[in-house]
Amino acid sequence: MTTRTLRIAMNGITGRMGYRQHLVRSILPIRDQGGITLPDGTRVQVEPVLVGRNADKVRELAEKHGVEHWTTDLQAAIHDPATDIVFDASMTSLRAGTLTEAMKAGKHVYTEKPTAETLAEAVELACLRETTGVTAGVVHDKLYLPGLVKLRRLVDEGFFGRILSLRGEFGYWVWEGDVQPAQRPSWNYRKADGGGMTVDMYCHWNYVLEGIVGKVRTVSSQTATHIPTRWDEKGEPYEATADDAAYGIFQLETPGGDPVIAQINSSWAVRVHRDELVEFQVDGTDGSAVAGLFHCVAQPRSATPKPVWNPDLPTTEKFRDQWIDIPANAELDNGFKAQWEEFLADVALGRTHRFDLLSAARGVQLAELGLRSSDEGRRLDVPEITL
């Protein structure tokens, strides 16, 4: 059996997502399972190189997880001839520069979102990938999660008939930092550092909407900074200059040309009264379904009850009990790990990854238009991006 090793410079692994989801839940398990197997039987193993600015933190993580190589010199890691892939989960404001340098050095890239602070930069990255010919992947983790895998299967099976609408609810209460430490870093709430709900989440919603229903054709959005003052990691108060909530309405078009209305509320200033931190409901002529990260329930037309509105009597129907659970019918691994394995196979086989920098540019475009829509108080068209 032939074995090939891909060396991955992992930048930003001291952050929450970089550490938990990409290092601990993805790359280390892939390493420990002996890599992945290609269709021809070739084994592809991974060798992480941890990259970060704080030497003590990076060294500690390397020792804790048995990683031999680590560095605080990102540029050296990028230009090291032994490096095959550069992964980035650092601050949004630094990402475009890192990805540009890596691709110009001939390295494959895998990255968190958004890929850039502006659409122009995001398109430049996509064009550079075309020029260099490297394989580029952008994290589209939610499409690999069990709940949305089941939801997509219902779409593929024609369960919904003609899809009419999609409604999404996302968010939770992020503590301000004065009484209890915040669950998110302070830069998330500073516009100058690339923070903000719209910038962070509209790139997710773009690929979720594309992956489940269809292309986004228009956007109408209202943003808000509900909590104007927060406290940073040192306990110092600061002004929150970025939006912490975004309320969007999107006009979609299915591959068959049908119009669909989507509405997604996103907030870091909301308390959760639902089964999961994010849920999507799709309604169609033949049935409806509600999916979170893990669960998915459905109600077909034939089993849809006929409620009657009566404000004079308390409701006795248990509406949640009227839905059926959708089974996975397969073993679904961690979504981040599943996409990493697909990306690694694409790198080894010299293929284009299906979720590349052009897909990411559409996400940046939707965020940019969402902010502009809120500023101008009007609905905006979402044009096609051509490279």
JSON list of N, CA, C and O in Angstrom, two decimals, residues 105-138:
[
{"chain": "A", "resi": 105, "resn": "ALA", "atom": "N", "xyz": [2.76, 31.07, -3.27]},
{"chain": "A", "resi": 105, "resn": "ALA", "atom": "CA", "xyz": [3.87, 30.15, -2.96]},
{"chain": "A", "resi": 105, "resn": "ALA", "atom": "C", "xyz": [3.59, 28.74, -3.45]},
{"chain": "A", "resi": 105, "resn": "ALA", "atom": "O", "xyz": [4.38, 27.83, -3.21]},
{"chain": "A", "resi": 106, "resn": "GLY", "atom": "N", "xyz": [2.45, 28.55, -4.13]},
{"chain": "A", "resi": 106, "resn": "GLY", "atom": "CA", "xyz": [2.12, 27.25, -4.68]},
{"chain": "A", "resi": 106, "resn": "GLY", "atom": "C", "xyz": [1.51, 26.28, -3.69]},
{"chain": "A", "resi": 106, "resn": "GLY", "atom": "O", "xyz": [1.45, 25.08, -3.94]},
{"chain": "A", "resi": 107, "resn": "LYS", "atom": "N", "xyz": [0.99, 26.81, -2.57]},
{"chain": "A", "resi": 107, "resn": "LYS", "atom": "CA", "xyz": [0.42, 25.93, -1.55]},
{"chain": "A", "resi": 107, "resn": "LYS", "atom": "C", "xyz": [-1.10, 25.83, -1.74]},
{"chain": "A", "resi": 107, "resn": "LYS", "atom": "O", "xyz": [-1.77, 26.79, -2.10]},
{"chain": "A", "resi": 108, "resn": "HIS", "atom": "N", "xyz": [-1.62, 24.64, -1.47]},
{"chain": "A", "resi": 108, "resn": "HIS", "atom": "CA", "xyz": [-3.06, 24.47, -1.40]},
{"chain": "A", "resi": 108, "resn": "HIS", "atom": "C", "xyz": [-3.55, 25.19, -0.14]},
{"chain": "A", "resi": 108, "resn": "HIS", "atom": "O", "xyz": [-2.81, 25.30, 0.85]},
{"chain": "A", "resi": 109, "resn": "VAL", "atom": "N", "xyz": [-4.79, 25.68, -0.16]},
{"chain": "A", "resi": 109, "resn": "VAL", "atom": "CA", "xyz": [-5.30, 26.42, 0.99]},
{"chain": "A", "resi": 109, "resn": "VAL", "atom": "C", "xyz": [-6.66, 25.89, 1.41]},
{"chain": "A", "resi": 109, "resn": "VAL", "atom": "O", "xyz": [-7.49, 25.49, 0.58]},
{"chain": "A", "resi": 110, "resn": "TYR", "atom": "N", "xyz": [-6.85, 25.90, 2.71]},
{"chain": "A", "resi": 110, "resn": "TYR", "atom": "CA", "xyz": [-8.14, 25.55, 3.30]},
{"chain": "A", "resi": 110, "resn": "TYR", "atom": "C", "xyz": [-8.40, 26.59, 4.38]},
{"chain": "A", "resi": 110, "resn": "TYR", "atom": "O", "xyz": [-7.52, 26.88, 5.19]},
{"chain": "A", "resi": 111, "resn": "THR", "atom": "N", "xyz": [-9.61, 27.16, 4.40]},
{"chain": "A", "resi": 111, "resn": "THR", "atom": "CA", "xyz": [-9.79, 28.35, 5.22]},
{"chain": "A", "resi": 111, "resn": "THR", "atom": "C", "xyz": [-11.18, 28.47, 5.81]},
{"chain": "A", "resi": 111, "resn": "THR", "atom": "O", "xyz": [-12.16, 27.97, 5.25]},
{"chain": "A", "resi": 112, "resn": "GLU", "atom": "N", "xyz": [-11.21, 29.16, 6.96]},
{"chain": "A", "resi": 112, "resn": "GLU", "atom": "CA", "xyz": [-12.48, 29.55, 7.53]},
{"chain": "A", "resi": 112, "resn": "GLU", "atom": "C", "xyz": [-13.03, 30.73, 6.72]},
{"chain": "A", "resi": 112, "resn": "GLU", "atom": "O", "xyz": [-12.40, 31.22, 5.81]},
{"chain": "A", "resi": 113, "resn": "LYS", "atom": "N", "xyz": [-14.21, 31.19, 7.13]},
{"chain": "A", "resi": 113, "resn": "LYS", "atom": "CA", "xyz": [-14.89, 32.29, 6.45]},
{"chain": "A", "resi": 113, "resn": "LYS", "atom": "C", "xyz": [-14.99, 33.48, 7.39]},
{"chain": "A", "resi": 113, "resn": "LYS", "atom": "O", "xyz": [-14.89, 33.29, 8.60]},
{"chain": "A", "resi": 114, "resn": "PRO", "atom": "N", "xyz": [-15.30, 34.65, 6.85]},
{"chain": "A", "resi": 114, "resn": "PRO", "atom": "CA", "xyz": [-15.24, 35.00, 5.43]},
{"chain": "A", "resi": 114, "resn": "PRO", "atom": "C", "xyz": [-13.81, 35.03, 4.93]},
{"chain": "A", "resi": 114, "resn": "PRO", "atom": "O", "xyz": [-12.88, 35.21, 5.71]},
{"chain": "A", "resi": 115, "resn": "THR", "atom": "N", "xyz": [-13.62, 34.86, 3.64]},
{"chain": "A", "resi": 115, "resn": "THR", "atom": "CA", "xyz": [-12.27, 34.80, 3.09]},
{"chain": "A", "resi": 115, "resn": "THR", "atom": "C", "xyz": [-11.64, 36.17, 2.98]},
{"chain": "A", "resi": 115, "resn": "THR", "atom": "O", "xyz": [-10.41, 36.29, 2.85]},
{"chain": "A", "resi": 116, "resn": "ALA", "atom": "N", "xyz": [-12.45, 37.23, 3.01]},
{"chain": "A", "resi": 116, "resn": "ALA", "atom": "CA", "xyz": [-11.92, 38.59, 2.87]},
{"chain": "A", "resi": 116, "resn": "ALA", "atom": "C", "xyz": [-12.92, 39.57, 3.46]},
{"chain": "A", "resi": 116, "resn": "ALA", "atom": "O", "xyz": [-14.08, 39.22, 3.73]},
{"chain": "A", "resi": 117, "resn": "GLU", "atom": "N", "xyz": [-12.47, 40.80, 3.66]},
{"chain": "A", "resi": 117, "resn": "GLU", "atom": "CA", "xyz": [-13.35, 41.83, 4.22]},
{"chain": "A", "resi": 117, "resn": "GLU", "atom": "C", "xyz": [-14.21, 42.50, 3.16]},
{"chain": "A", "resi": 117, "resn": "GLU", "atom": "O", "xyz": [-15.22, 43.11, 3.48]},
{"chain": "A", "resi": 118, "resn": "THR", "atom": "N", "xyz": [-13.80, 42.41, 1.88]},
{"chain": "A", "resi": 118, "resn": "THR", "atom": "CA", "xyz": [-14.57, 43.03, 0.80]},
{"chain": "A", "resi": 118, "resn": "THR", "atom": "C", "xyz": [-14.76, 42.03, -0.34]},
{"chain": "A", "resi": 118, "resn": "THR", "atom": "O", "xyz": [-13.98, 41.09, -0.50]},
{"chain": "A", "resi": 119, "resn": "LEU", "atom": "N", "xyz": [-15.80, 42.27, -1.13]},
{"chain": "A", "resi": 119, "resn": "LEU", "atom": "CA", "xyz": [-16.06, 41.41, -2.28]},
{"chain": "A", "resi": 119, "resn": "LEU", "atom": "C", "xyz": [-14.90, 41.47, -3.27]},
{"chain": "A", "resi": 119, "resn": "LEU", "atom": "O", "xyz": [-14.51, 40.45, -3.84]},
{"chain": "A", "resi": 120, "resn": "ALA", "atom": "N", "xyz": [-14.35, 42.65, -3.48]},
{"chain": "A", "resi": 120, "resn": "ALA", "atom": "CA", "xyz": [-13.24, 42.79, -4.43]},
{"chain": "A", "resi": 120, "resn": "ALA", "atom": "C", "xyz": [-12.07, 41.89, -4.03]},
{"chain": "A", "resi": 120, "resn": "ALA", "atom": "O", "xyz": [-11.48, 41.21, -4.88]},
{"chain": "A", "resi": 121, "resn": "GLU", "atom": "N", "xyz": [-11.74, 41.88, -2.74]},
{"chain": "A", "resi": 121, "resn": "GLU", "atom": "CA", "xyz": [-10.65, 41.02, -2.27]},
{"chain": "A", "resi": 121, "resn": "GLU", "atom": "C", "xyz": [-11.00, 39.55, -2.43]},
{"chain": "A", "resi": 121, "resn": "GLU", "atom": "O", "xyz": [-10.16, 38.73, -2.82]},
{"chain": "A", "resi": 122, "resn": "ALA", "atom": "N", "xyz": [-12.25, 39.19, -2.13]},
{"chain": "A", "resi": 122, "resn": "ALA", "atom": "CA", "xyz": [-12.68, 37.80, -2.23]},
{"chain": "A", "resi": 122, "resn": "ALA", "atom": "C", "xyz": [-12.62, 37.31, -3.68]},
{"chain": "A", "resi": 122, "resn": "ALA", "atom": "O", "xyz": [-12.22, 36.17, -3.96]},
{"chain": "A", "resi": 123, "resn": "VAL", "atom": "N", "xyz": [-13.01, 38.17, -4.62]},
{"chain": "A", "resi": 123, "resn": "VAL", "atom": "CA", "xyz": [-12.95, 37.81, -6.04]},
{"chain": "A", "resi": 123, "resn": "VAL", "atom": "C", "xyz": [-11.49, 37.68, -6.49]},
{"chain": "A", "resi": 123, "resn": "VAL", "atom": "O", "xyz": [-11.14, 36.79, -7.27]},
{"chain": "A", "resi": 124, "resn": "GLU", "atom": "N", "xyz": [-10.62, 38.58, -6.00]},
{"chain": "A", "resi": 124, "resn": "GLU", "atom": "CA", "xyz": [-9.20, 38.48, -6.31]},
{"chain": "A", "resi": 124, "resn": "GLU", "atom": "C", "xyz": [-8.63, 37.14, -5.87]},
{"chain": "A", "resi": 124, "resn": "GLU", "atom": "O", "xyz": [-7.82, 36.52, -6.58]},
{"chain": "A", "resi": 125, "resn": "LEU", "atom": "N", "xyz": [-9.04, 36.68, -4.70]},
{"chain": "A", "resi": 125, "resn": "LEU", "atom": "CA", "xyz": [-8.58, 35.38, -4.22]},
{"chain": "A", "resi": 125, "resn": "LEU", "atom": "C", "xyz": [-9.05, 34.26, -5.13]},
{"chain": "A", "resi": 125, "resn": "LEU", "atom": "O", "xyz": [-8.28, 33.34, -5.45]},
{"chain": "A", "resi": 126, "resn": "ALA", "atom": "N", "xyz": [-10.31, 34.32, -5.54]},
{"chain": "A", "resi": 126, "resn": "ALA", "atom": "CA", "xyz": [-10.83, 33.29, -6.44]},
{"chain": "A", "resi": 126, "resn": "ALA", "atom": "C", "xyz": [-10.10, 33.30, -7.78]},
{"chain": "A", "resi": 126, "resn": "ALA", "atom": "O", "xyz": [-9.81, 32.24, -8.36]},
{"chain": "A", "resi": 127, "resn": "CYS", "atom": "N", "xyz": [-9.80, 34.49, -8.28]},
{"chain": "A", "resi": 127, "resn": "CYS", "atom": "CA", "xyz": [-9.05, 34.60, -9.54]},
{"chain": "A", "resi": 127, "resn": "CYS", "atom": "C", "xyz": [-7.63, 34.05, -9.38]},
{"chain": "A", "resi": 127, "resn": "CYS", "atom": "O", "xyz": [-7.11, 33.38, -10.29]},
{"chain": "A", "resi": 128, "resn": "LEU", "atom": "N", "xyz": [-7.02, 34.32, -8.24]},
{"chain": "A", "resi": 128, "resn": "LEU", "atom": "CA", "xyz": [-5.66, 33.83, -7.99]},
{"chain": "A", "resi": 128, "resn": "LEU", "atom": "C", "xyz": [-5.63, 32.31, -7.93]},
{"chain": "A", "resi": 128, "resn": "LEU", "atom": "O", "xyz": [-4.69, 31.69, -8.41]},
{"chain": "A", "resi": 129, "resn": "ARG", "atom": "N", "xyz": [-6.67, 31.73, -7.38]},
{"chain": "A", "resi": 129, "resn": "ARG", "atom": "CA", "xyz": [-6.74, 30.27, -7.36]},
{"chain": "A", "resi": 129, "resn": "ARG", "atom": "C", "xyz": [-6.79, 29.71, -8.78]},
{"chain": "A", "resi": 129, "resn": "ARG", "atom": "O", "xyz": [-6.14, 28.71, -9.11]},
{"chain": "A", "resi": 130, "resn": "GLU", "atom": "N", "xyz": [-7.56, 30.39, -9.64]},
{"chain": "A", "resi": 130, "resn": "GLU", "atom": "CA", "xyz": [-7.63, 29.96, -11.05]},
{"chain": "A", "resi": 130, "resn": "GLU", "atom": "C", "xyz": [-6.26, 30.06, -11.70]},
{"chain": "A", "resi": 130, "resn": "GLU", "atom": "O", "xyz": [-5.85, 29.17, -12.46]},
{"chain": "A", "resi": 131, "resn": "THR", "atom": "N", "xyz": [-5.53, 31.12, -11.40]},
{"chain": "A", "resi": 131, "resn": "THR", "atom": "CA", "xyz": [-4.22, 31.34, -12.02]},
{"chain": "A", "resi": 131, "resn": "THR", "atom": "C", "xyz": [-3.18, 30.34, -11.52]},
{"chain": "A", "resi": 131, "resn": "THR", "atom": "O", "xyz": [-2.41, 29.79, -12.31]},
{"chain": "A", "resi": 132, "resn": "THR", "atom": "N", "xyz": [-3.16, 30.10, -10.22]},
{"chain": "A", "resi": 132, "resn": "THR", "atom": "CA", "xyz": [-2.13, 29.21, -9.64]},
{"chain": "A", "resi": 132, "resn": "THR", "atom": "C", "xyz": [-2.45, 27.74, -9.82]},
{"chain": "A", "resi": 132, "resn": "THR", "atom": "O", "xyz": [-1.55, 26.91, -9.82]},
{"chain": "A", "resi": 133, "resn": "GLY", "atom": "N", "xyz": [-3.75, 27.42, -9.92]},
{"chain": "A", "resi": 133, "resn": "GLY", "atom": "CA", "xyz": [-4.14, 26.02, -10.10]},
{"chain": "A", "resi": 133, "resn": "GLY", "atom": "C", "xyz": [-4.09, 25.18, -8.84]},
{"chain": "A", "resi": 133, "resn": "GLY", "atom": "O", "xyz": [-4.24, 23.96, -8.91]},
{"chain": "A", "resi": 134, "resn": "VAL", "atom": "N", "xyz": [-3.91, 25.82, -7.68]},
{"chain": "A", "resi": 134, "resn": "VAL", "atom": "CA", "xyz": [-3.90, 25.06, -6.43]},
{"chain": "A", "resi": 134, "resn": "VAL", "atom": "C", "xyz": [-5.32, 24.64, -6.09]},
{"chain": "A", "resi": 134, "resn": "VAL", "atom": "O", "xyz": [-6.30, 25.16, -6.64]},
{"chain": "A", "resi": 135, "resn": "THR", "atom": "N", "xyz": [-5.44, 23.69, -5.18]},
{"chain": "A", "resi": 135, "resn": "THR", "atom": "CA", "xyz": [-6.75, 23.30, -4.68]},
{"chain": "A", "resi": 135, "resn": "THR", "atom": "C", "xyz": [-7.08, 24.17, -3.47]},
{"chain": "A", "resi": 135, "resn": "THR", "atom": "O", "xyz": [-6.27, 24.30, -2.56]},
{"chain": "A", "resi": 136, "resn": "ALA", "atom": "N", "xyz": [-8.25, 24.80, -3.49]},
{"chain": "A", "resi": 136, "resn": "ALA", "atom": "CA", "xyz": [-8.66, 25.67, -2.40]},
{"chain": "A", "resi": 136, "resn": "ALA", "atom": "C", "xyz": [-9.99, 25.19, -1.86]},
{"chain": "A", "resi": 136, "resn": "ALA", "atom": "O", "xyz": [-10.91, 24.86, -2.62]},
{"chain": "A", "resi": 137, "resn": "GLY", "atom": "N", "xyz": [-10.10, 25.15, -0.54]},
{"chain": "A", "resi": 137, "resn": "GLY", "atom": "CA", "xyz": [-11.34, 24.76, 0.10]},
{"chain": "A", "resi": 137, "resn": "GLY", "atom": "C", "xyz": [-11.74, 25.78, 1.15]},
{"chain": "A", "resi": 137, "resn": "GLY", "atom": "O", "xyz": [-10.88, 26.35, 1.82]},
{"chain": "A", "resi": 138, "resn": "VAL", "atom": "N", "xyz": [-13.03, 26.02, 1.26]},
{"chain": "A", "resi": 138, "resn": "VAL", "atom": "CA", "xyz": [-13.57, 26.95, 2.25]},
{"chain": "A", "resi": 138, "resn": "VAL", "atom": "C", "xyz": [-14.56, 26.18, 3.12]},
{"chain": "A", "resi": 138, "resn": "VAL", "atom": "O", "xyz": [-15.40, 25.44, 2.61]}
]
